[in-house]
Short mmCIF file of N, CA and C in Angstrom, two decimals:
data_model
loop_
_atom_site.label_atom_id
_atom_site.label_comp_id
_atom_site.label_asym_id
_atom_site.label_seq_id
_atom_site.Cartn_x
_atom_site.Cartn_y
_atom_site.Cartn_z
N UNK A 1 10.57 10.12 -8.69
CA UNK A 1 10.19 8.82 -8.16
C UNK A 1 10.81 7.75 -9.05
N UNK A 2 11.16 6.98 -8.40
CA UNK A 2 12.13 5.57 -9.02
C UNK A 2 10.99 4.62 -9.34
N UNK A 3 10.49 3.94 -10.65
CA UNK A 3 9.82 3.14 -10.79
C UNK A 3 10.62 1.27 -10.92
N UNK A 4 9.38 0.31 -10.99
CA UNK A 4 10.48 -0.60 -11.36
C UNK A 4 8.98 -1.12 -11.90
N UNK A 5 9.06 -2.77 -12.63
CA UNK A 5 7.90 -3.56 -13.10
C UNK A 5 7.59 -4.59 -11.71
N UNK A 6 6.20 -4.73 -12.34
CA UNK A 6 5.76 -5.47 -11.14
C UNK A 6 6.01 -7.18 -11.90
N UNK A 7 7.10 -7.69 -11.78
CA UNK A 7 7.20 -9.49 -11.94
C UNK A 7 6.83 -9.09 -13.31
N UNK A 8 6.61 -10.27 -14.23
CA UNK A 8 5.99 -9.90 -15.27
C UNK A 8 4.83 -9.73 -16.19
N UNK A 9 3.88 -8.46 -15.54
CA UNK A 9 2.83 -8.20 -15.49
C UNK A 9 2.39 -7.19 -16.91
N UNK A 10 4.36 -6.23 -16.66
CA UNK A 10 4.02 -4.98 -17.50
C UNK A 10 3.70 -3.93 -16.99
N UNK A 11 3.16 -3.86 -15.60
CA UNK A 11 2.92 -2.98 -14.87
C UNK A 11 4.38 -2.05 -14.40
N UNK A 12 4.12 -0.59 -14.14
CA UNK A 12 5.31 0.07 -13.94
C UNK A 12 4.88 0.35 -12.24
N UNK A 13 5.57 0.28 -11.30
CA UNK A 13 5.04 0.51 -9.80
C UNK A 13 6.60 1.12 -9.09
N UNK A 14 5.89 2.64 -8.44
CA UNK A 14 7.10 3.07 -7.88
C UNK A 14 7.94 2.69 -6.83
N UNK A 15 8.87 2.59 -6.24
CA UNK A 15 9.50 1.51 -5.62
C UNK A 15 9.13 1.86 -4.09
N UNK A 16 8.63 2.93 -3.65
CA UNK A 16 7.94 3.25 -2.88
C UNK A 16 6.62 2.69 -2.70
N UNK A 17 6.08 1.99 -1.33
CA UNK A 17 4.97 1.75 -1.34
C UNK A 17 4.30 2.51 0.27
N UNK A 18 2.74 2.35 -0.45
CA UNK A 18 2.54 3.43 1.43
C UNK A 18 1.50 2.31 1.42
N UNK A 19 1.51 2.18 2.88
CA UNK A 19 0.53 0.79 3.35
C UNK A 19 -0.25 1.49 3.75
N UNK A 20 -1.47 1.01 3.82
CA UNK A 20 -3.18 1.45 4.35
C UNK A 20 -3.48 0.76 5.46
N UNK A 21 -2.86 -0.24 6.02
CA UNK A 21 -3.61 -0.72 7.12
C UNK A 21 -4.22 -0.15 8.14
N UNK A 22 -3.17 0.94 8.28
CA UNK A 22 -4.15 1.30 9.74
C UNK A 22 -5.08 2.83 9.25
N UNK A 23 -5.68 2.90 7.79
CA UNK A 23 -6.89 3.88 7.60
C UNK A 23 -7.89 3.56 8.20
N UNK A 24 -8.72 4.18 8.89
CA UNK A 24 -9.80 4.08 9.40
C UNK A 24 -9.73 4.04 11.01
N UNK A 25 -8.55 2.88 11.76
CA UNK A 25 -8.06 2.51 12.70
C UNK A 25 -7.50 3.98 13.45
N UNK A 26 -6.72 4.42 11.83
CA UNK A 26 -5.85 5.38 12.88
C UNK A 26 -6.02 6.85 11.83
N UNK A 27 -6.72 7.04 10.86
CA UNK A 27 -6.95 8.01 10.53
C UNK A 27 -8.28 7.68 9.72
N UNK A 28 -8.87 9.07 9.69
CA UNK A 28 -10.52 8.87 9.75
C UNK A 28 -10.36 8.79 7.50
N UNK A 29 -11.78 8.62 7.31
CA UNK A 29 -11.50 8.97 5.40
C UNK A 29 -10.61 10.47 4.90
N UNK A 30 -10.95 11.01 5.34
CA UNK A 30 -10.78 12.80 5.33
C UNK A 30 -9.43 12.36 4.83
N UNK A 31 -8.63 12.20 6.07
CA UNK A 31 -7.53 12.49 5.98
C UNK A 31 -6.42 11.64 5.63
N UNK A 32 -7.23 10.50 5.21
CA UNK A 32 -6.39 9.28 4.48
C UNK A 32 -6.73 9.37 2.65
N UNK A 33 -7.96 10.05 2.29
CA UNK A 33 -7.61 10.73 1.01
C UNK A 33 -6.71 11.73 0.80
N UNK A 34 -6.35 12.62 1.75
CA UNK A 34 -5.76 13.68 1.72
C UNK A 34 -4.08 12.91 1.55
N UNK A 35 -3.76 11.67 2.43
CA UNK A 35 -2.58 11.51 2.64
C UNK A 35 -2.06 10.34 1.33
N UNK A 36 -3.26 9.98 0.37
CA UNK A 36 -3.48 8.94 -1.13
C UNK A 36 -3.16 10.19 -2.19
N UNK A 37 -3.56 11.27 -1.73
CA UNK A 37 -3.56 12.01 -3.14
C UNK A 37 -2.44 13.17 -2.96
N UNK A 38 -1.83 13.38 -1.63
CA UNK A 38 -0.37 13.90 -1.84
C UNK A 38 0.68 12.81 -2.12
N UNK A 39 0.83 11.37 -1.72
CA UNK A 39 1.43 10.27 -2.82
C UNK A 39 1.48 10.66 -3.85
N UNK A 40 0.35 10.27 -4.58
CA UNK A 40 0.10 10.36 -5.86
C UNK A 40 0.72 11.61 -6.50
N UNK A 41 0.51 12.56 -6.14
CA UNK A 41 0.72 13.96 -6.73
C UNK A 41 2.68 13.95 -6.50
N UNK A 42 2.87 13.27 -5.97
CA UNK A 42 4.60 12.82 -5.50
C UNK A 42 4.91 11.62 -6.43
N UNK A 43 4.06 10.82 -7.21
CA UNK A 43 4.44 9.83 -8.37
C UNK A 43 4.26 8.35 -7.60
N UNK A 44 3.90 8.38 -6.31
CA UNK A 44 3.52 7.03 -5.46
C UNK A 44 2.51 6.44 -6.31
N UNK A 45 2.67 5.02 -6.88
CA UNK A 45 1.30 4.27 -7.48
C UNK A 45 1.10 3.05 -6.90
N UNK A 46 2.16 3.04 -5.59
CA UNK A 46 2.02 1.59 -5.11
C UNK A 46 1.42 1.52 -3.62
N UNK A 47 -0.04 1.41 -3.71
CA UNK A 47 -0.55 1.09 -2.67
C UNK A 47 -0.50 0.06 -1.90
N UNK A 48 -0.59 -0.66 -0.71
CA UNK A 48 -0.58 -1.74 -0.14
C UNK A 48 -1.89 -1.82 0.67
N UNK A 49 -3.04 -2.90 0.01
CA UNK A 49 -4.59 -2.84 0.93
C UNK A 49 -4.63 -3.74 1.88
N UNK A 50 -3.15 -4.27 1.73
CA UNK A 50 -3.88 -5.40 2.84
C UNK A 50 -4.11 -5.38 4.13
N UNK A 51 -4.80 -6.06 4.97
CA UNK A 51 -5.79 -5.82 6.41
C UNK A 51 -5.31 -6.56 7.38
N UNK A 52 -3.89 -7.40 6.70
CA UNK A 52 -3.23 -8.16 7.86
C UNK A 52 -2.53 -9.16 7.49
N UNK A 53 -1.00 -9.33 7.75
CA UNK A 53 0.01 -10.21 7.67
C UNK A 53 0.19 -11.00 8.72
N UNK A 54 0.04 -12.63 8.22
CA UNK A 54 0.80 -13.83 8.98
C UNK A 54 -0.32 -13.87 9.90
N UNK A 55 0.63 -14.38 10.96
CA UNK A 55 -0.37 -14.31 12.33
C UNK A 55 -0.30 -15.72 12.71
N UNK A 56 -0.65 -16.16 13.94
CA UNK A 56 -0.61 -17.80 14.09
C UNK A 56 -1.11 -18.77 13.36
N UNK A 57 -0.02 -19.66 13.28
CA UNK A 57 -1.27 -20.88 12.25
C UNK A 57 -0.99 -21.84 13.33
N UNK A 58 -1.97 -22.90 12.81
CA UNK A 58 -1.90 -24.32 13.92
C UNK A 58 -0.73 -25.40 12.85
N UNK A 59 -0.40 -26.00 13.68
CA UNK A 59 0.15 -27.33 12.91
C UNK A 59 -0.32 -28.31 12.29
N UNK A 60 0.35 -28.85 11.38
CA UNK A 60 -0.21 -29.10 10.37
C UNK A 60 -0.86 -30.34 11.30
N UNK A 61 -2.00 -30.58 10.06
CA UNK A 61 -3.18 -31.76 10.81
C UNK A 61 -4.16 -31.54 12.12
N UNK A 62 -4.20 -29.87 11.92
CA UNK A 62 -5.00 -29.76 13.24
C UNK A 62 -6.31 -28.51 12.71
#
């Protein structure tokens, strides 16, 4: 696994990231630990939690 730093934090994060959004949505706990800890065991440390990008905004002043 290829690492790099995260900005300058100091943190080491592999350049690989596996996104979580759709746990729960589209796979139950079971098998979204199962699919966190074969990452891991592969050198993956870069999770992604977030629950949702962008999306409409209004214009400004509204």
């Amino acid at each position: 696994m290829d690492y790099t730093h995260l900005g300058r934090s100091g943190l080491s994060v592999s350049r690989l990231c596996l996104g979580t959004m759709n746990f729960g949505p589209l796979l139950d706990e079971a098998a979204s630990h199962r699919l966190m800890d074969t990452a891991l065991e592969h050198g993956l440390n870069f999770f992604d939690t977030a629950n949702r990008y962008g999306g409409p905004s209004s214009p400004p002043g509204q």
